[in-house]
CSV table of N, CA, C and O in Angstrom, one decimal:
chain,number,residue,atom,x,y,z
W,1,TYR,N,22.7,-5.8,20.8
W,1,TYR,CA,23.0,-5.1,19.5
W,1,TYR,C,23.8,-5.9,18.7
W,1,TYR,O,23.4,-6.0,17.9
W,2,VAL,N,24.7,-6.7,19.2
W,2,VAL,CA,25.6,-7.3,18.5
W,2,VAL,C,24.9,-8.6,17.8
W,2,VAL,O,25.0,-8.7,16.6
W,3,ALA,N,23.9,-9.5,18.5
W,3,ALA,CA,23.0,-10.3,18.1
W,3,ALA,C,22.0,-9.6,16.6
W,3,ALA,O,22.2,-10.5,15.7
W,4,LEU,N,22.1,-8.5,16.9
W,4,LEU,CA,21.0,-7.9,15.9
W,4,LEU,C,21.9,-7.5,14.5
W,4,LEU,O,21.2,-7.7,13.6
W,5,GLY,N,23.0,-7.3,14.9
W,5,GLY,CA,24.0,-7.0,13.8
W,5,GLY,C,24.4,-8.2,12.9
W,5,GLY,O,24.3,-8.3,12.0
W,6,LYS,N,24.4,-9.3,13.7
W,6,LYS,CA,24.6,-10.6,13.1
W,6,LYS,C,23.7,-11.0,12.5
W,6,LYS,O,23.7,-11.4,11.1
W,7,ALA,N,22.4,-11.1,12.8
W,7,ALA,CA,21.2,-11.4,12.3
W,7,ALA,C,20.9,-10.8,11.2
W,7,ALA,O,20.7,-11.1,9.8
W,8,TYR,N,21.2,-9.3,10.8
W,8,TYR,CA,21.1,-8.4,9.9
W,8,TYR,C,22.3,-9.1,8.6
W,8,TYR,O,21.7,-9.2,7.4
W,9,GLU,N,23.4,-9.2,9.2
W,9,GLU,CA,24.8,-9.4,8.0
W,9,GLU,C,24.0,-11.1,7.5
W,9,GLU,O,24.6,-11.5,6.3
W,10,THR,N,23.5,-11.9,8.4
W,10,THR,CA,23.2,-13.1,7.9
W,10,THR,C,21.8,-13.1,6.6
W,10,THR,O,22.1,-13.6,5.7
W,11,ALA,N,21.2,-12.1,7.1
W,11,ALA,CA,20.4,-11.7,6.1
W,11,ALA,C,20.5,-11.3,5.0
W,11,ALA,O,20.1,-11.6,3.7
W,12,CYS,N,21.6,-10.5,4.7
W,12,CYS,CA,22.4,-9.8,3.9
W,12,CYS,C,23.1,-11.1,2.9
W,12,CYS,O,23.0,-11.0,1.4
W,13,GLN,N,23.6,-11.9,3.7
W,13,GLN,CA,24.4,-13.1,2.7
W,13,GLN,C,23.2,-13.6,2.2
W,13,GLN,O,23.5,-14.2,1.0
W,14,LYS,N,22.1,-14.1,2.7
W,14,LYS,CA,20.9,-14.7,2.0
W,14,LYS,C,20.5,-13.9,0.9
W,14,LYS,O,20.3,-14.6,-0.5
W,15,MET,N,20.3,-12.8,1.0
W,15,MET,CA,19.9,-12.0,-0.1
W,15,MET,C,20.9,-12.0,-1.2
W,15,MET,O,20.8,-12.0,-2.5
W,16,LEU,N,22.2,-12.0,-0.9
W,16,LEU,CA,23.4,-11.9,-2.2
W,16,LEU,C,23.3,-13.2,-2.8
W,16,LEU,O,23.7,-13.8,-3.9
W,17,LEU,N,23.2,-14.3,-1.9
W,17,LEU,CA,23.1,-16.0,-2.5
W,17,LEU,C,22.0,-16.1,-3.6
W,17,LEU,O,21.9,-16.7,-4.5
W,18,SER,N,20.9,-15.1,-3.1
W,18,SER,CA,19.8,-15.3,-4.2
W,18,SER,C,19.9,-14.8,-5.6
W,18,SER,O,19.3,-14.7,-6.5
W,19,ILE,N,21.1,-13.6,-5.4
W,19,ILE,CA,21.3,-13.2,-6.8
W,19,ILE,C,22.8,-13.9,-7.5
W,19,ILE,O,23.4,-13.3,-8.4
W,20,GLY,N,23.2,-15.2,-6.7
W,20,GLY,CA,24.4,-15.8,-7.4
W,20,GLY,C,25.7,-15.0,-6.9
W,20,GLY,O,26.6,-15.6,-7.2
W,21,ILE,N,25.5,-14.6,-5.7
W,21,ILE,CA,26.9,-14.2,-4.9
W,21,ILE,C,27.0,-15.1,-3.7
W,21,ILE,O,26.3,-15.1,-2.9
W,22,LYS,N,28.1,-16.2,-3.6
W,22,LYS,CA,28.4,-17.0,-2.6
W,22,LYS,C,29.3,-16.2,-1.5
W,22,LYS,O,30.5,-15.5,-1.9
W,23,SER,N,29.1,-16.1,-0.5
W,23,SER,CA,30.0,-15.4,0.5
W,23,SER,C,29.9,-15.9,2.0
W,23,SER,O,29.3,-17.1,1.9
W,24,ARG,N,30.9,-15.7,2.5
W,24,ARG,CA,31.0,-16.0,4.0
W,24,ARG,C,31.0,-14.7,5.1
W,24,ARG,O,31.7,-13.6,4.7
W,25,LEU,N,30.7,-15.0,6.2
W,25,LEU,CA,30.6,-13.8,7.2
W,25,LEU,C,32.0,-13.9,7.6
W,25,LEU,O,32.7,-14.5,8.1
W,26,VAL,N,32.4,-12.5,7.9
W,26,VAL,CA,33.7,-12.1,8.2
W,26,VAL,C,33.6,-11.1,9.7
W,26,VAL,O,34.5,-11.1,10.2
W,27,GLY,N,32.8,-10.4,9.6
W,27,GLY,CA,32.5,-9.5,10.6
W,27,GLY,C,32.8,-9.6,11.8
W,27,GLY,O,33.0,-11.2,12.1
W,28,GLY,N,33.2,-8.6,12.3
W,28,GLY,CA,33.7,-9.1,14.0
W,28,GLY,C,34.5,-7.7,14.3
W,28,GLY,O,34.5,-6.7,13.4
W,29,LYS,N,35.1,-8.0,15.5
W,29,LYS,CA,36.2,-6.6,16.0
W,29,LYS,C,37.2,-6.4,15.0
W,29,LYS,O,37.4,-4.9,14.8
W,30,ASP,N,37.8,-7.2,14.5
W,30,ASP,CA,39.1,-6.8,13.6
W,30,ASP,C,38.7,-7.3,12.4
W,30,ASP,O,39.6,-7.9,11.6
W,31,ASP,N,37.8,-6.8,11.8
W,31,ASP,CA,37.2,-7.2,10.5
W,31,ASP,C,37.7,-6.7,9.4
W,31,ASP,O,37.7,-6.8,8.2
W,32,GLY,N,38.2,-5.7,9.7
W,32,GLY,CA,39.0,-4.6,8.7
W,32,GLY,C,38.0,-4.3,7.7
W,32,GLY,O,38.4,-3.5,6.4
W,33,GLY,N,36.9,-3.8,8.4
W,33,GLY,CA,35.8,-3.2,7.3
W,33,GLY,C,34.8,-4.1,6.2
W,33,GLY,O,34.1,-3.4,5.7
W,34,ILE,N,35.1,-5.1,6.6
W,34,ILE,CA,34.4,-6.1,6.0
W,34,ILE,C,33.3,-7.1,6.5
W,34,ILE,O,33.9,-7.5,7.6
W,35,ASP,N,32.3,-7.3,6.1
W,35,ASP,CA,31.1,-8.0,6.9
W,35,ASP,C,31.0,-9.3,6.1
W,35,ASP,O,31.0,-10.3,6.7
W,36,LEU,N,31.2,-9.5,4.8
W,36,LEU,CA,31.2,-10.4,3.8
W,36,LEU,C,31.9,-10.4,3.0
W,36,LEU,O,32.4,-9.3,2.2
W,37,LEU,N,32.7,-11.6,2.6
W,37,LEU,CA,33.8,-11.9,1.5
W,37,LEU,C,33.1,-13.1,0.6
W,37,LEU,O,32.9,-14.0,1.1
W,38,GLY,N,33.3,-12.7,-0.7
W,38,GLY,CA,33.0,-14.0,-1.5
W,38,GLY,C,33.3,-13.5,-2.9
W,38,GLY,O,33.8,-12.6,-3.6
W,39,GLU,N,32.4,-14.5,-4.1
W,39,GLU,CA,32.7,-14.2,-5.2
W,39,GLU,C,31.3,-14.4,-5.8
W,39,GLU,O,30.3,-15.0,-5.4
W,40,TRP,N,31.2,-13.8,-7.0
W,40,TRP,CA,30.0,-13.7,-7.8
W,40,TRP,C,30.4,-14.2,-9.3
W,40,TRP,O,31.1,-14.0,-9.8
W,41,LEU,N,29.8,-15.6,-9.3
W,41,LEU,CA,29.9,-16.5,-10.6
W,41,LEU,C,29.1,-15.8,-11.7
W,41,LEU,O,28.0,-15.7,-11.5
W,42,LEU,N,29.8,-15.4,-12.7
W,42,LEU,CA,29.1,-14.5,-13.9
W,42,LEU,C,28.7,-15.3,-15.0
W,42,LEU,O,27.6,-15.3,-15.8
W,43,ASN,N,29.5,-16.5,-15.1
W,43,ASN,CA,29.1,-17.5,-16.3
W,43,ASN,C,28.6,-18.9,-15.3
W,43,ASN,O,29.9,-19.4,-15.4
W,44,ASP,N,27.6,-19.5,-15.5
W,44,ASP,CA,27.6,-21.1,-15.2
W,44,ASP,C,28.6,-22.0,-15.6
W,44,ASP,O,28.6,-23.0,-15.2
W,45,THR,N,28.7,-21.7,-17.2
W,45,THR,CA,29.4,-22.6,-18.1
W,45,THR,C,31.1,-22.3,-17.8
W,45,THR,O,31.7,-23.3,-18.3
W,46,ASN,N,31.4,-21.2,-17.1
W,46,ASN,CA,32.8,-21.1,-17.0
W,46,ASN,C,33.3,-20.3,-15.5
W,46,ASN,O,33.0,-19.2,-15.5
W,47,PRO,N,33.5,-21.3,-14.8
W,47,PRO,CA,33.6,-20.8,-13.4
W,47,PRO,C,34.8,-19.9,-13.1
W,47,PRO,O,35.1,-19.2,-12.2
W,48,GLN,N,35.7,-19.8,-14.3
W,48,GLN,CA,36.7,-18.7,-14.4
W,48,GLN,C,36.1,-17.4,-14.5
W,48,GLN,O,37.1,-16.3,-14.0
W,49,GLU,N,35.1,-17.1,-14.9
W,49,GLU,CA,34.2,-15.8,-14.8
W,49,GLU,C,33.7,-15.6,-13.4
W,49,GLU,O,32.5,-15.7,-13.4
W,50,THR,N,34.6,-14.9,-12.9
W,50,THR,CA,33.7,-14.7,-11.3
W,50,THR,C,34.4,-13.3,-11.0
W,50,THR,O,35.4,-12.7,-11.2
W,51,ILE,N,34.1,-12.5,-10.0
W,51,ILE,CA,34.0,-11.0,-9.5
W,51,ILE,C,34.2,-11.5,-8.2
W,51,ILE,O,33.4,-12.3,-7.3
W,52,SER,N,35.2,-11.3,-7.6
W,52,SER,CA,35.6,-11.0,-5.7
W,52,SER,C,34.7,-9.9,-5.4
W,52,SER,O,34.7,-8.9,-5.9
W,53,ILE,N,33.9,-9.9,-4.3
W,53,ILE,CA,33.4,-9.1,-3.9
W,53,ILE,C,33.6,-9.0,-2.4
W,53,ILE,O,34.0,-10.0,-1.7
W,54,ILE,N,33.5,-7.8,-1.8
W,54,ILE,CA,33.4,-7.5,-0.2
W,54,ILE,C,32.2,-6.7,0.0
W,54,ILE,O,31.4,-5.9,-0.8
W,55,ALA,N,31.4,-6.9,1.2
W,55,ALA,CA,30.5,-6.5,1.3
W,55,ALA,C,30.5,-5.6,2.9
W,55,ALA,O,30.9,-6.2,3.7
W,56,GLN,N,30.1,-4.4,3.0
W,56,GLN,CA,29.6,-3.9,4.1
W,56,GLN,C,28.1,-3.9,4.3
W,56,GLN,O,27.2,-3.4,3.9
W,57,CYS,N,27.5,-4.0,5.6
W,57,CYS,CA,26.4,-4.4,5.8
W,57,CYS,C,25.9,-3.4,7.0
W,57,CYS,O,26.6,-3.2,8.0
W,58,LYS,N,25.1,-2.3,6.5
W,58,LYS,CA,24.7,-1.1,7.6
W,58,LYS,C,23.2,-1.5,7.9
W,58,LYS,O,22.4,-0.9,7.2
W,59,ASN,N,22.8,-1.6,9.2
W,59,ASN,CA,21.5,-1.6,9.2
W,59,ASN,C,20.7,-0.1,9.8
W,59,ASN,O,20.8,-0.2,10.8
W,60,ILE,N,20.7,0.6,8.9
W,60,ILE,CA,20.1,2.2,9.1
W,60,ILE,C,18.9,2.3,8.6
W,60,ILE,O,18.5,1.5,7.7
W,61,ASP,N,18.2,3.1,9.4
W,61,ASP,CA,17.0,3.6,9.0
W,61,ASP,C,17.1,5.1,8.3
W,61,ASP,O,16.1,5.7,8.3
W,62,LYS,N,18.0,5.6,7.6
W,62,LYS,CA,18.1,6.9,7.3
W,62,LYS,C,18.9,6.7,6.0
W,62,LYS,O,19.2,5.8,5.5
W,63,VAL,N,19.0,8.3,5.4
W,63,VAL,CA,19.8,8.3,4.3
W,63,VAL,C,21.3,7.8,4.6
W,63,VAL,O,21.6,8.2,5.4
W,64,CYS,N,21.8,7.1,3.7
W,64,CYS,CA,23.3,6.5,3.9
W,64,CYS,C,24.3,7.7,4.2
W,64,CYS,O,24.3,8.5,3.1
W,65,PRO,N,25.0,8.0,4.9
W,65,PRO,CA,25.8,8.8,5.2
W,65,PRO,C,27.2,9.1,4.5
W,65,PRO,O,27.6,7.7,4.1
W,66,PRO,N,28.0,9.6,3.9
W,66,PRO,CA,29.0,9.5,3.2
W,66,PRO,C,30.0,9.0,3.8
W,66,PRO,O,31.0,8.5,3.0
W,67,ASN,N,30.3,9.3,4.9
W,67,ASN,CA,31.5,8.4,5.5
W,67,ASN,C,31.3,6.8,5.3
W,67,ASN,O,32.6,6.4,5.6
W,68,TYR,N,29.9,6.2,5.3
W,68,TYR,CA,30.0,5.2,5.0
W,68,TYR,C,30.6,4.9,3.7
W,68,TYR,O,31.3,3.5,3.4
W,69,ILE,N,30.5,5.5,2.6
W,69,ILE,CA,31.2,5.4,1.3
W,69,ILE,C,32.4,5.3,1.2
W,69,ILE,O,33.1,4.4,0.8
W,70,ARG,N,33.0,6.3,2.0
W,70,ARG,CA,34.3,6.5,2.1
W,70,ARG,C,35.1,5.1,2.6
W,70,ARG,O,36.1,5.1,2.7
W,71,GLU,N,34.5,4.9,3.7
W,71,GLU,CA,34.8,3.7,4.4
W,71,GLU,C,35.1,2.3,3.7
W,71,GLU,O,35.8,1.7,3.7
W,72,LEU,N,34.0,2.3,2.8
W,72,LEU,CA,34.0,1.2,1.7
W,72,LEU,C,34.9,1.5,1.0
W,72,LEU,O,35.7,0.3,0.6
W,73,GLU,N,35.2,2.6,0.3
W,73,GLU,CA,36.2,2.9,-0.6
W,73,GLU,C,37.7,2.7,0.1
W,73,GLU,O,38.5,2.4,-0.6
W,74,GLY,N,37.8,2.9,1.1
W,74,GLY,CA,39.1,2.7,1.9
W,74,GLY,C,39.6,1.5,1.7
W,74,GLY,O,40.6,1.0,1.8
W,75,THR,N,38.4,0.6,2.3
W,75,THR,CA,38.7,-1.0,2.5
W,75,THR,C,39.1,-1.4,1.2
W,75,THR,O,39.9,-2.3,1.0
W,76,LEU,N,38.2,-0.9,-0.2
W,76,LEU,CA,38.4,-1.7,-1.3
W,76,LEU,C,40.0,-1.4,-1.8
W,76,LEU,O,40.5,-2.4,-2.4
W,77,SER,N,40.3,-0.3,-1.3
W,77,SER,CA,42.0,0.2,-1.9
W,77,SER,C,42.7,-0.9,-1.5
W,77,SER,O,44.0,-0.8,-1.9
W,78,ASN,N,42.7,-1.6,-0.6
W,78,ASN,CA,43.4,-2.9,-0.1
W,78,ASN,C,43.1,-4.2,-0.9
W,78,ASN,O,43.7,-5.2,-0.4
W,79,TYR,N,42.3,-4.1,-1.8
W,79,TYR,CA,42.0,-5.3,-2.6
W,79,TYR,C,42.5,-5.1,-4.2
W,79,TYR,O,42.7,-4.1,-4.5
W,80,PRO,N,42.6,-6.1,-4.7
W,80,PRO,CA,42.8,-6.0,-6.3
W,80,PRO,C,41.6,-5.0,-6.9
W,80,PRO,O,40.6,-5.0,-6.6
W,81,ASP,N,42.1,-4.4,-8.3
W,81,ASP,CA,41.3,-3.7,-8.6
W,81,ASP,C,40.1,-4.4,-9.2
W,81,ASP,O,38.8,-3.5,-9.6
W,82,ASN,N,39.9,-5.6,-9.5
W,82,ASN,CA,39.0,-6.2,-10.0
W,82,ASN,C,37.8,-6.7,-9.0
W,82,ASN,O,37.0,-7.4,-9.2
W,83,THR,N,37.9,-6.0,-7.8
W,83,THR,CA,37.0,-6.5,-6.6
W,83,THR,C,35.8,-5.3,-6.5
W,83,THR,O,36.6,-4.3,-6.7
W,84,VAL,N,34.8,-6.1,-6.4
W,84,VAL,CA,33.6,-5.0,-6.2
W,84,VAL,C,33.2,-4.9,-4.8
W,84,VAL,O,33.0,-5.7,-4.1
W,85,GLY,N,32.9,-3.7,-4.3
W,85,GLY,CA,32.4,-3.4,-3.1
W,85,GLY,C,31.2,-3.0,-3.1
W,85,GLY,O,30.3,-2.4,-4.3
W,86,ILE,N,30.3,-4.0,-2.0
W,86,ILE,CA,28.9,-3.7,-2.2
W,86,ILE,C,28.5,-3.3,-0.9
W,86,ILE,O,28.8,-3.5,0.3
W,87,LEU,N,27.5,-2.1,-0.8
W,87,LEU,CA,27.1,-1.5,0.5
W,87,LEU,C,25.6,-1.7,0.7
W,87,LEU,O,24.8,-1.3,0.3
W,88,ILE,N,25.5,-2.7,1.8
W,88,ILE,CA,24.1,-2.9,1.9
W,88,ILE,C,23.1,-2.1,3.4
W,88,ILE,O,24.0,-2.4,4.2
C-alpha cells in the first residue's frame, strides 16, 4: 500500500512539472499533511514571480470527501498567505 501511494505521489509530481510547477516529495509518516512542496514559476523572464505551493495527493476512486478539503485548509493555515494548496 505504501509503494502504491509513493508511485501516485511521483506521478502527481510529474504532472505538476508538466505545467511548470517544480516540487519535491515530502510525504511520509510525519509529513504535516504535505506530500509535495514546491514553486510555480509564473514568468520565465522574471524568476521573482513565483507562487509557493503545497500539494496533497489522494489516490481515491470516489467523490472527494469534505474532510480532505478541511485537512488541506488546516495545513495551509501554517503557511504564508501567498501559498497555494493543491489537492490531487
